[in-house]
Short mmCIF file of C-alpha atoms in Angstrom, two decimals:
data_model
loop_
_atom_site.label_atom_id
_atom_site.label_comp_id
_atom_site.label_asym_id
_atom_site.label_seq_id
_atom_site.Cartn_x
_atom_site.Cartn_y
_atom_site.Cartn_z
CA MET F 268 4.12 4.46 -39.16
CA GLY F 269 4.38 8.11 -38.15
CA ALA F 270 7.05 10.14 -36.41
CA ALA F 271 7.58 10.00 -32.66
CA ALA F 272 5.33 12.45 -30.86
CA HIS F 273 6.24 15.04 -28.27
CA TRP F 274 5.20 13.85 -24.79
CA ASN F 275 3.13 16.94 -23.94
CA THR F 276 1.06 16.87 -27.14
CA LEU F 277 0.82 13.10 -27.51
CA PRO F 278 -2.63 12.64 -25.87
CA GLU F 279 -4.30 15.09 -28.26
CA GLN F 280 -2.65 13.44 -31.27
CA LEU F 281 -3.78 10.01 -30.18
CA LEU F 282 -7.38 11.14 -29.61
CA ASP F 283 -7.50 12.82 -33.04
CA LEU F 284 -6.05 9.77 -34.80
CA ALA F 285 -8.40 7.43 -32.95
CA LYS F 286 -11.38 9.50 -34.10
CA GLN F 287 -10.09 9.56 -37.71
CA THR F 288 -9.75 5.77 -37.59
CA GLY F 289 -13.39 5.33 -36.64
CA ALA F 290 -13.27 5.09 -32.86
CA GLU F 291 -16.41 6.36 -31.11
CA ALA F 292 -14.52 7.16 -27.91
CA ALA F 293 -10.99 7.07 -26.56
CA GLU F 294 -8.88 7.91 -23.52
CA VAL F 295 -5.16 8.35 -22.90
CA PHE F 296 -3.43 7.65 -19.60
CA GLN F 297 0.13 8.94 -19.23
CA SER F 298 2.54 8.21 -16.40
CA SER F 299 6.14 9.27 -16.06
CA SER F 300 8.38 8.72 -13.08
CA SER F 301 11.79 9.91 -12.00
CA ALA F 302 13.48 8.13 -9.09
CA HIS F 303 16.83 8.60 -7.39
CA PRO F 304 17.54 5.67 -5.04
CA VAL F 305 20.51 5.61 -2.68
CA PHE F 306 21.82 2.24 -1.43
CA PHE F 307 23.84 1.44 1.67
CA GLU F 308 25.39 -1.97 2.27
CA ALA F 309 27.56 -3.29 5.11
CA ASN F 310 27.16 0.02 6.98
CA ARG F 311 28.35 2.31 4.19
CA LEU F 312 27.20 3.95 0.98
CA LYS F 313 27.41 1.54 -1.93
CA GLN F 314 25.50 2.81 -4.95
CA LEU F 315 23.57 5.71 -6.45
CA GLU F 316 21.07 5.31 -9.27
CA SER F 317 18.78 7.41 -11.42
CA ASN F 318 15.73 5.88 -13.08
CA ASN F 319 13.37 7.56 -15.54
CA LEU F 320 10.34 5.86 -17.06
CA GLU F 321 7.55 7.03 -19.35
CA GLY F 322 4.47 5.08 -20.32
CA THR F 323 1.34 5.81 -22.35
CA ALA F 324 -1.83 3.73 -22.52
CA LEU F 325 -4.45 4.30 -25.22
CA ARG F 326 -7.88 2.77 -24.72
CA LEU F 327 -10.46 3.18 -27.47
CA TRP F 328 -13.77 1.75 -28.60
CA ARG F 329 -14.64 1.10 -32.23
CA GLU F 330 -18.05 -0.41 -32.93
CA GLY F 331 -18.28 -0.67 -29.14
CA ARG F 332 -15.31 -3.04 -28.97
CA PRO F 333 -12.55 -1.99 -26.55
CA GLY F 334 -8.87 -2.08 -27.37
CA ILE F 335 -5.87 -1.13 -25.23
CA ALA F 336 -2.35 -0.47 -26.48
CA VAL F 337 0.66 0.58 -24.43
CA ALA F 338 3.99 2.12 -25.36
CA HIS F 339 7.06 3.25 -23.44
CA GLY F 340 9.58 5.90 -24.47
CA PRO F 341 9.41 7.46 -27.97
CA ILE F 342 6.03 6.72 -29.55
CA ALA F 343 4.75 6.65 -33.11
CA PRO F 344 1.12 7.78 -32.58
CA GLN F 345 -0.40 6.10 -35.63
CA ALA F 346 1.24 2.79 -34.79
CA LEU F 347 -0.20 2.89 -31.28
CA VAL F 348 -3.70 3.66 -32.61
CA ASP F 349 -3.46 0.88 -35.18
CA LYS F 350 -2.45 -1.57 -32.47
CA ALA F 351 -5.40 -0.58 -30.26
CA ILE F 352 -7.80 -0.91 -33.20
CA ALA F 353 -6.45 -4.37 -34.02
CA ILE F 354 -6.87 -5.51 -30.41
CA SER F 355 -10.42 -4.14 -30.28
CA GLN F 356 -11.43 -6.46 -33.09
CA LEU F 357 -10.73 -9.41 -30.79
CA ASN F 358 -13.10 -8.22 -28.04
CA GLU F 359 -16.84 -8.23 -27.58
CA PRO F 360 -18.75 -4.92 -27.57
CA GLU F 361 -19.33 -3.29 -24.18
CA ALA F 362 -20.93 -0.20 -22.73
CA ILE F 363 -18.62 2.82 -23.00
CA GLU F 364 -18.08 4.33 -19.56
CA LEU F 365 -16.34 7.71 -19.87
CA ASN F 366 -16.53 10.79 -17.68
CA GLU F 367 -17.22 14.18 -19.17
CA GLY F 368 -15.11 17.09 -17.95
CA THR F 369 -12.80 19.98 -18.62
CA ALA F 370 -9.07 20.67 -18.35
CA GLN F 371 -7.81 20.92 -14.77
CA ARG F 372 -4.34 20.84 -13.27
CA PHE F 373 -4.49 19.65 -9.68
CA PRO F 374 -1.99 20.91 -7.09
CA ASP F 375 1.32 19.09 -7.15
CA MET F 376 2.05 17.11 -3.99
CA GLY F 377 5.34 16.66 -2.16
CA GLN F 378 8.77 18.19 -2.56
CA THR F 379 11.94 16.71 -3.97
CA VAL F 380 15.09 16.38 -1.89
CA THR F 381 18.70 16.13 -3.03
CA VAL F 382 20.72 12.95 -3.21
CA ALA F 383 23.13 14.55 -0.73
CA GLN F 384 20.27 14.89 1.77
CA MET F 385 19.30 11.24 1.38
CA ILE F 386 22.92 10.17 1.91
CA GLU F 387 23.02 12.25 5.09
CA TRP F 388 19.78 10.66 6.34
CA GLY F 389 21.12 7.16 5.64
CA ASN F 390 24.40 7.81 7.41
CA THR F 391 22.57 9.29 10.40
CA ALA F 392 20.25 6.29 10.82
CA ILE F 393 23.09 3.76 10.53
CA ALA F 394 25.30 5.73 12.95
CA LEU F 395 22.53 5.81 15.55
CA ILE F 396 22.13 2.04 15.36
CA ARG F 397 25.84 1.19 15.48
CA ASP F 398 26.49 3.61 18.30
CA GLN F 399 24.55 1.22 20.56
CA TYR F 400 25.12 -2.03 18.65
CA PRO F 401 28.56 -1.79 17.01
CA ASP F 402 28.54 -5.44 15.91
CA VAL F 403 25.45 -5.27 13.71
CA ILE F 404 25.51 -4.95 9.93
CA CYS F 405 23.17 -2.37 8.41
CA GLU F 406 21.74 -1.96 4.95
CA ALA F 407 19.52 0.87 3.80
CA GLU F 408 17.72 2.21 0.76
CA LEU F 409 16.37 5.74 0.44
CA GLU F 410 14.51 7.10 -2.57
CA CYS F 411 12.92 10.26 -3.88
CA ASP F 412 10.32 9.38 -6.52
CA THR F 413 8.35 11.89 -8.57
CA GLU F 414 5.44 10.64 -10.68
CA VAL F 415 3.54 12.77 -13.17
CA THR F 416 0.06 11.59 -14.18
CA ARG F 417 -2.16 12.89 -16.95
CA PHE F 418 -5.53 11.55 -18.03
CA VAL F 419 -7.31 12.80 -21.16
CA ASN F 420 -10.42 11.49 -22.93
CA SER F 421 -12.54 12.29 -25.96
CA ARG F 422 -15.27 13.88 -23.85
CA GLY F 423 -13.23 16.91 -22.85
CA LEU F 424 -11.71 15.69 -19.62
CA ASP F 425 -8.02 16.54 -19.10
CA TYR F 426 -6.67 16.02 -15.57
CA GLY F 427 -3.08 16.07 -14.35
CA TYR F 428 -0.83 16.37 -11.30
CA SER F 429 2.58 15.35 -10.00
CA ASP F 430 3.31 13.45 -6.80
CA THR F 431 6.67 13.28 -5.00
CA THR F 432 7.18 10.71 -2.25
CA LEU F 433 10.16 9.90 -0.08
CA SER F 434 10.81 6.39 1.18
CA SER F 435 13.42 4.68 3.28
CA TYR F 436 14.13 1.16 4.47
CA LEU F 437 16.64 0.20 7.14
CA GLY F 438 17.61 -3.40 7.78
CA VAL F 439 19.87 -4.72 10.54
CA GLU F 440 21.52 -8.15 10.83
CA TRP F 441 22.80 -9.28 14.20
CA VAL F 442 24.76 -12.55 14.49
CA ARG F 443 25.14 -13.87 18.03
CA GLY F 444 26.94 -17.21 17.87
CA ASP F 445 24.50 -19.61 16.20
CA ASP F 446 21.64 -17.12 16.50
CA PHE F 447 20.80 -14.86 13.58
CA LEU F 448 18.46 -11.88 13.97
CA SER F 449 17.16 -9.70 11.13
CA VAL F 450 15.20 -6.54 11.89
CA GLY F 451 13.83 -4.11 9.32
CA ASP F 452 11.55 -1.11 9.18
CA GLY F 453 10.76 1.72 6.79
CA GLN F 454 9.12 5.08 6.22
CA VAL F 455 7.08 6.58 3.41
CA LYS F 456 6.51 10.31 3.69
CA ARG F 457 6.28 13.58 1.82
CA ASN F 458 8.75 16.46 2.12
CA ALA F 459 11.13 14.95 4.70
CA LEU F 460 12.17 11.66 6.30
CA SER F 461 13.10 11.14 9.94
CA PRO F 462 16.19 8.93 10.28
CA GLU F 463 16.11 9.38 14.05
CA ALA F 464 12.57 7.98 14.32
CA LEU F 465 13.44 5.07 12.02
CA ALA F 466 16.57 4.23 14.02
CA GLN F 467 14.60 4.32 17.28
CA GLN F 468 12.14 1.79 15.87
CA ILE F 469 15.01 -0.57 15.08
CA LEU F 470 16.74 -0.01 18.43
CA LYS F 471 13.53 -0.77 20.29
CA ARG F 472 13.20 -4.09 18.48
CA LEU F 473 16.83 -5.03 19.08
CA ALA F 474 16.27 -4.46 22.81
CA TRP F 475 13.10 -6.57 22.81
CA ALA F 476 14.96 -9.38 21.02
CA ASP F 477 18.00 -9.26 23.31
CA ARG F 478 17.34 -12.83 24.45
CA ASN F 479 15.37 -15.81 23.18
CA VAL F 480 12.47 -17.23 25.20
CA ALA F 481 9.95 -20.03 24.77
CA PRO F 482 6.58 -18.98 23.32
CA VAL F 483 3.23 -19.41 24.99
CA VAL F 484 1.17 -21.86 22.93
CA GLY F 485 -2.53 -22.57 22.47
CA ARG F 486 -5.34 -20.05 22.08
CA VAL F 487 -3.76 -16.84 23.36
CA PRO F 488 -4.01 -13.07 22.82
CA VAL F 489 -1.90 -11.83 19.92
CA LEU F 490 -0.75 -8.25 19.47
CA PHE F 491 0.21 -7.26 15.92
CA THR F 492 2.51 -4.26 15.69
CA ALA F 493 1.57 -1.59 13.16
CA LYS F 494 4.23 -3.04 10.87
CA ALA F 495 2.67 -6.54 10.94
CA ALA F 496 -1.04 -5.60 10.98
CA ASP F 497 -1.24 -5.43 7.19
CA ILE F 498 -1.93 -9.16 7.11
CA LEU F 499 -5.41 -8.28 8.39
CA TRP F 500 -6.18 -5.33 6.14
CA GLY F 501 -5.37 -7.04 2.84
CA THR F 502 -8.29 -9.41 3.37
CA VAL F 503 -10.58 -6.58 4.47
CA GLN F 504 -9.69 -4.51 1.41
CA ALA F 505 -10.52 -7.44 -0.86
CA ALA F 506 -13.86 -8.04 0.88
CA LEU F 507 -14.82 -4.37 0.39
CA SER F 508 -14.37 -4.49 -3.39
CA GLY F 509 -17.55 -3.96 -5.39
CA LYS F 510 -16.17 -6.33 -8.01
CA ARG F 511 -15.98 -9.07 -5.39
CA VAL F 512 -19.60 -8.32 -4.52
CA LEU F 513 -20.68 -8.83 -8.13
CA GLU F 514 -18.68 -12.05 -8.32
CA GLY F 515 -20.22 -13.25 -5.07
CA SER F 516 -16.77 -13.94 -3.61
CA SER F 517 -16.92 -11.39 -0.79
CA PRO F 518 -18.35 -12.87 2.44
CA TRP F 519 -19.78 -9.40 3.11
CA SER F 520 -21.69 -9.12 -0.20
CA ASP F 521 -25.14 -9.00 1.43
CA ARG F 522 -24.19 -7.45 4.76
CA LEU F 523 -24.38 -3.69 4.21
CA GLY F 524 -25.56 -2.02 7.38
CA GLU F 525 -24.61 -5.00 9.53
CA LYS F 526 -21.88 -5.46 12.10
CA VAL F 527 -18.97 -7.32 10.49
CA THR F 528 -16.18 -6.58 12.98
CA SER F 529 -15.68 -5.43 16.54
CA ALA F 530 -16.86 -1.88 17.23
CA ALA F 531 -13.19 -0.98 17.78
CA LEU F 532 -12.63 -0.91 13.99
CA THR F 533 -13.29 2.09 11.74
CA LEU F 534 -11.71 1.90 8.29
CA TYR F 535 -11.79 4.61 5.62
CA GLN F 536 -9.94 6.31 2.77
CA ASP F 537 -8.95 9.96 2.51
CA PRO F 538 -7.66 11.50 -0.76
CA ASP F 539 -6.12 14.45 1.12
CA THR F 540 -4.12 12.48 3.69
CA GLY F 541 -0.67 10.94 3.66
CA PRO F 542 1.90 10.07 1.01
CA PHE F 543 -0.64 8.05 -0.99
CA SER F 544 -3.20 10.83 -1.43
CA CYS F 545 -4.76 11.09 -4.87
CA PRO F 546 -7.08 13.70 -6.49
CA PHE F 547 -8.70 11.47 -9.14
CA ASP F 548 -8.79 7.85 -10.19
CA ASP F 549 -7.70 6.31 -13.49
CA GLU F 550 -11.11 6.98 -15.03
CA GLY F 551 -10.97 10.70 -14.25
CA THR F 552 -13.47 10.46 -11.39
CA PRO F 553 -12.59 12.69 -8.43
CA THR F 554 -11.66 10.71 -5.34
CA GLN F 555 -13.46 11.36 -2.07
CA LYS F 556 -13.24 10.61 1.62
CA LEU F 557 -15.24 7.46 2.28
CA THR F 558 -15.89 5.38 5.39
CA PHE F 559 -16.22 1.69 4.60
CA ILE F 560 -16.50 0.29 8.13
CA ASP F 561 -17.80 2.55 10.89
CA GLN F 562 -17.31 1.21 14.41
CA GLY F 563 -17.69 -2.33 13.12
CA VAL F 564 -20.66 -1.67 10.81
CA LEU F 565 -20.23 -2.19 7.05
CA ARG F 566 -21.23 1.04 5.28
CA LEU F 567 -19.89 0.94 1.72
CA PHE F 568 -18.12 -0.99 -1.03
CA TYR F 569 -15.69 0.76 -3.38
CA THR F 570 -16.34 0.74 -7.14
CA ASP F 571 -15.25 1.96 -10.55
CA ARG F 572 -17.74 3.25 -13.15
CA THR F 573 -18.68 -0.15 -14.59
CA VAL F 574 -19.09 -1.95 -11.26
CA GLY F 575 -20.79 1.06 -9.68
CA LYS F 576 -23.34 1.10 -12.49
CA GLU F 577 -24.12 -2.59 -12.03
CA LEU F 578 -24.46 -2.20 -8.27
CA GLY F 579 -26.66 0.84 -8.74
CA GLY F 580 -24.68 3.39 -6.75
CA GLY F 581 -22.28 4.78 -9.36
CA SER F 582 -18.52 5.09 -9.07
CA THR F 583 -16.95 5.90 -5.72
CA GLY F 584 -13.86 7.23 -7.53
CA ASN F 585 -11.92 3.99 -7.09
CA GLY F 586 -11.27 2.86 -10.66
CA PHE F 587 -7.54 2.10 -10.92
CA ARG F 588 -5.36 0.27 -13.42
CA PRO F 589 -3.35 -2.69 -12.07
CA GLY F 590 -0.93 -1.86 -14.90
CA LEU F 591 -0.79 0.41 -17.94
CA GLY F 592 -2.06 -2.39 -20.15
CA SER F 593 -5.12 -3.08 -18.00
CA ALA F 594 -8.54 -1.48 -17.92
CA PRO F 595 -9.52 0.22 -14.64
CA THR F 596 -10.95 -2.01 -11.94
CA PRO F 597 -12.03 -1.26 -8.35
CA GLY F 598 -9.00 -0.48 -6.19
CA LEU F 599 -7.84 1.59 -3.23
CA PHE F 600 -5.21 4.33 -3.26
CA ASN F 601 -4.92 4.49 0.53
CA THR F 602 -6.55 2.84 3.51
CA LEU F 603 -6.68 4.33 6.99
CA VAL F 604 -7.54 2.48 10.17
CA ALA F 605 -8.66 4.77 12.98
CA PRO F 606 -6.24 4.51 15.93
CA GLY F 607 -7.30 3.78 19.47
CA GLN F 608 -6.57 5.44 22.81
CA LEU F 609 -3.77 3.28 24.23
CA THR F 610 -0.06 3.42 23.48
CA PHE F 611 1.71 0.25 22.42
CA THR F 612 3.26 0.01 25.88
CA GLU F 613 -0.17 0.30 27.51
CA LEU F 614 -1.51 -2.49 25.30
CA VAL F 615 1.39 -4.72 26.35
CA GLN F 616 0.77 -3.91 30.01
CA GLN F 617 -2.77 -5.28 29.69
CA LEU F 618 -1.49 -8.74 28.73
CA ASP F 619 -0.75 -11.55 31.16
CA ASP F 620 0.63 -14.12 28.71
CA ALA F 621 0.62 -13.35 25.01
CA ILE F 622 2.54 -13.10 21.74
CA VAL F 623 3.59 -9.97 19.84
CA VAL F 624 3.92 -10.40 16.07
CA ASP F 625 6.29 -7.92 14.41
CA GLN F 626 7.55 -9.53 11.17
CA ILE F 627 6.04 -12.49 9.35
CA LEU F 628 7.06 -15.14 6.82
CA GLY F 629 4.79 -16.89 4.36
CA GLU F 630 1.62 -16.13 2.47
CA THR F 631 -0.82 -13.60 3.85
CA ALA F 632 -4.53 -14.31 4.08
CA GLY F 633 -6.61 -14.21 0.89
CA ILE F 634 -10.30 -13.46 0.48
CA SER F 635 -11.15 -16.56 2.57
CA GLY F 636 -9.45 -14.92 5.54
CA ASP F 637 -7.64 -18.09 6.62
CA PHE F 638 -3.97 -17.64 7.47
CA SER F 639 -1.12 -19.61 8.96
CA ILE F 640 2.08 -17.62 9.27
CA ASN F 641 5.54 -18.19 10.65
CA ILE F 642 6.73 -15.45 12.96
CA ASP F 643 9.95 -14.03 11.55
CA LEU F 644 10.25 -11.62 14.46
CA GLY F 645 8.01 -11.80 17.50
CA TYR F 646 8.10 -11.58 21.26
CA ARG F 647 6.52 -13.13 24.32
CA VAL F 648 4.70 -11.00 26.87
CA ARG F 649 4.35 -12.10 30.50
CA ARG F 650 2.71 -10.09 33.22
CA GLY F 651 2.64 -6.95 31.09
CA GLU F 652 6.28 -6.97 29.96
CA ILE F 653 8.08 -8.16 26.82
CA GLN F 654 10.36 -11.02 27.90
CA GLY F 655 12.30 -11.63 24.70
CA ARG F 656 12.19 -13.02 21.20
CA VAL F 657 10.31 -16.20 20.24
CA LYS F 658 11.58 -18.49 17.49
CA ASP F 659 10.07 -21.34 15.48
CA THR F 660 6.58 -20.11 16.26
CA MET F 661 3.46 -20.05 14.09
CA VAL F 662 0.19 -18.12 14.36
CA SER F 663 -2.99 -19.19 12.58
CA GLY F 664 -6.60 -18.14 12.44
CA ASN F 665 -9.20 -16.43 10.30
CA VAL F 666 -9.22 -12.67 9.69
CA TYR F 667 -13.00 -12.27 9.81
CA THR F 668 -13.33 -14.22 13.05
CA ALA F 669 -10.34 -12.45 14.57
CA LEU F 670 -11.75 -8.99 13.78
CA MET F 671 -15.03 -9.86 15.47
CA ASN F 672 -12.88 -10.49 18.56
CA LEU F 673 -10.68 -7.43 18.11
CA GLN F 674 -10.03 -6.02 21.58
CA ALA F 675 -8.23 -2.73 21.01
CA MET F 676 -6.27 -0.52 18.63
CA GLY F 677 -3.09 1.28 19.59
CA ARG F 678 -2.64 4.96 19.03
CA ASP F 679 0.70 4.33 17.27
CA ALA F 680 -0.67 4.42 13.71
CA ASP F 681 1.83 4.77 10.88
CA TRP F 682 2.04 4.15 7.15
CA ASN F 683 2.78 0.56 6.18
CA GLY F 684 2.80 0.83 2.41
CA ALA F 685 -0.47 2.51 1.42
CA CYS F 686 -2.16 1.51 4.68
CA PHE F 687 -2.18 3.76 7.75
CA THR F 688 -2.58 1.34 10.62
CA PRO F 689 -2.02 1.17 14.37
CA SER F 690 -1.05 -1.89 16.36
CA VAL F 691 -3.94 -4.35 16.77
CA LEU F 692 -4.76 -6.54 19.77
CA LEU F 693 -6.77 -9.69 18.96
CA ALA F 694 -8.42 -11.67 21.75
CA ALA F 695 -7.24 -15.15 20.75
CA LEU F 696 -5.42 -16.85 17.89
CA SER F 697 -3.86 -20.30 17.69
CA VAL F 698 -0.13 -20.23 18.50
CA THR F 699 2.11 -23.26 18.01
CA GLY F 700 5.79 -23.58 18.78
CA ALA F 701 8.42 -25.29 20.91
CA ARG F 702 7.85 -24.71 24.62
CA SER F 703 11.52 -25.03 25.45
#
């Protein structure tokens, strides 16, 4: 079946073999990652790990029929080509959408840090928490992850780059008699983490949750912290997909140029910003800065080559693979929500009687926008001050309706996964819970 190929020359071998086997076109997507996670449990270092993964996806077309084959680790090139050819025979012919190009190595992004540095950061964050709350139990995970991506096709395109990201998560458990409190927060950055900033986020929440209070119920203002606001943006991201437009499942399919949210919302992507920046998509199309919603007005849907062609505007550089074994489909590499002018404290001071949502339980909203979530960690605001933690409380509503009534954004934007979002104040959602 052929000897195992060297990683660096594998794409060229696969393209040559695919051509010899009768394929009209082919592409190779390579991804390798090296991660070094550090785990803390019960306030102290518990475990170190080292993970290395390599994966190669070959997609080819013979007689116009697409076939995808994936392999991990040592690869026999001919076997992978034969598998892709066999799979292609099961599929219907399709238009071949490949970019033409040349060889280009994009600048590598991020810097690695040592395991010793991550251990120091973890110890620092935990020490800062327990200095003020000696009875809490902390757990933490810190990781340095380097991913190398290379994309090569039969039309001369050969792109590659490496991306190093640092991430940390800090969780705190506080048992007070029969009351159990769990608080967590994290960071994703390049080059360096800030254990002090992460610890301060946790300490602030522990202070807010120092006592339990009854929630306000009914239709009331709800302030989502930056950490919790992602429940809103998942629905928005789905509605902005060009694929959803073609399927007719996006409620915004025919609303380009119209107001779809409050003017307080501007949402965009930027390939040069943050730990989830990206120079090209999984079809070899350069990514670009794009504004999807501009002060409430819908400006653009994101597409890959196939969807962009059907919609008539071409690819926006957003063709990404959900997994190595999948063909590219419209996706986002990062999403940025423009922050507002007010600090989180200033937003709270505007509220007479309201709920702050900080951590949630349950399913997030889908494309319909309807949601009903239990508040895992939230607080009541009265007369501009946080009074304490609310328990056994639920918030429900519809994302699209809520965003039309969006009152303000905080200026406290931070990365929550691949979304850069500030805190979000919504005029009124339905809140249910025990009054006493």
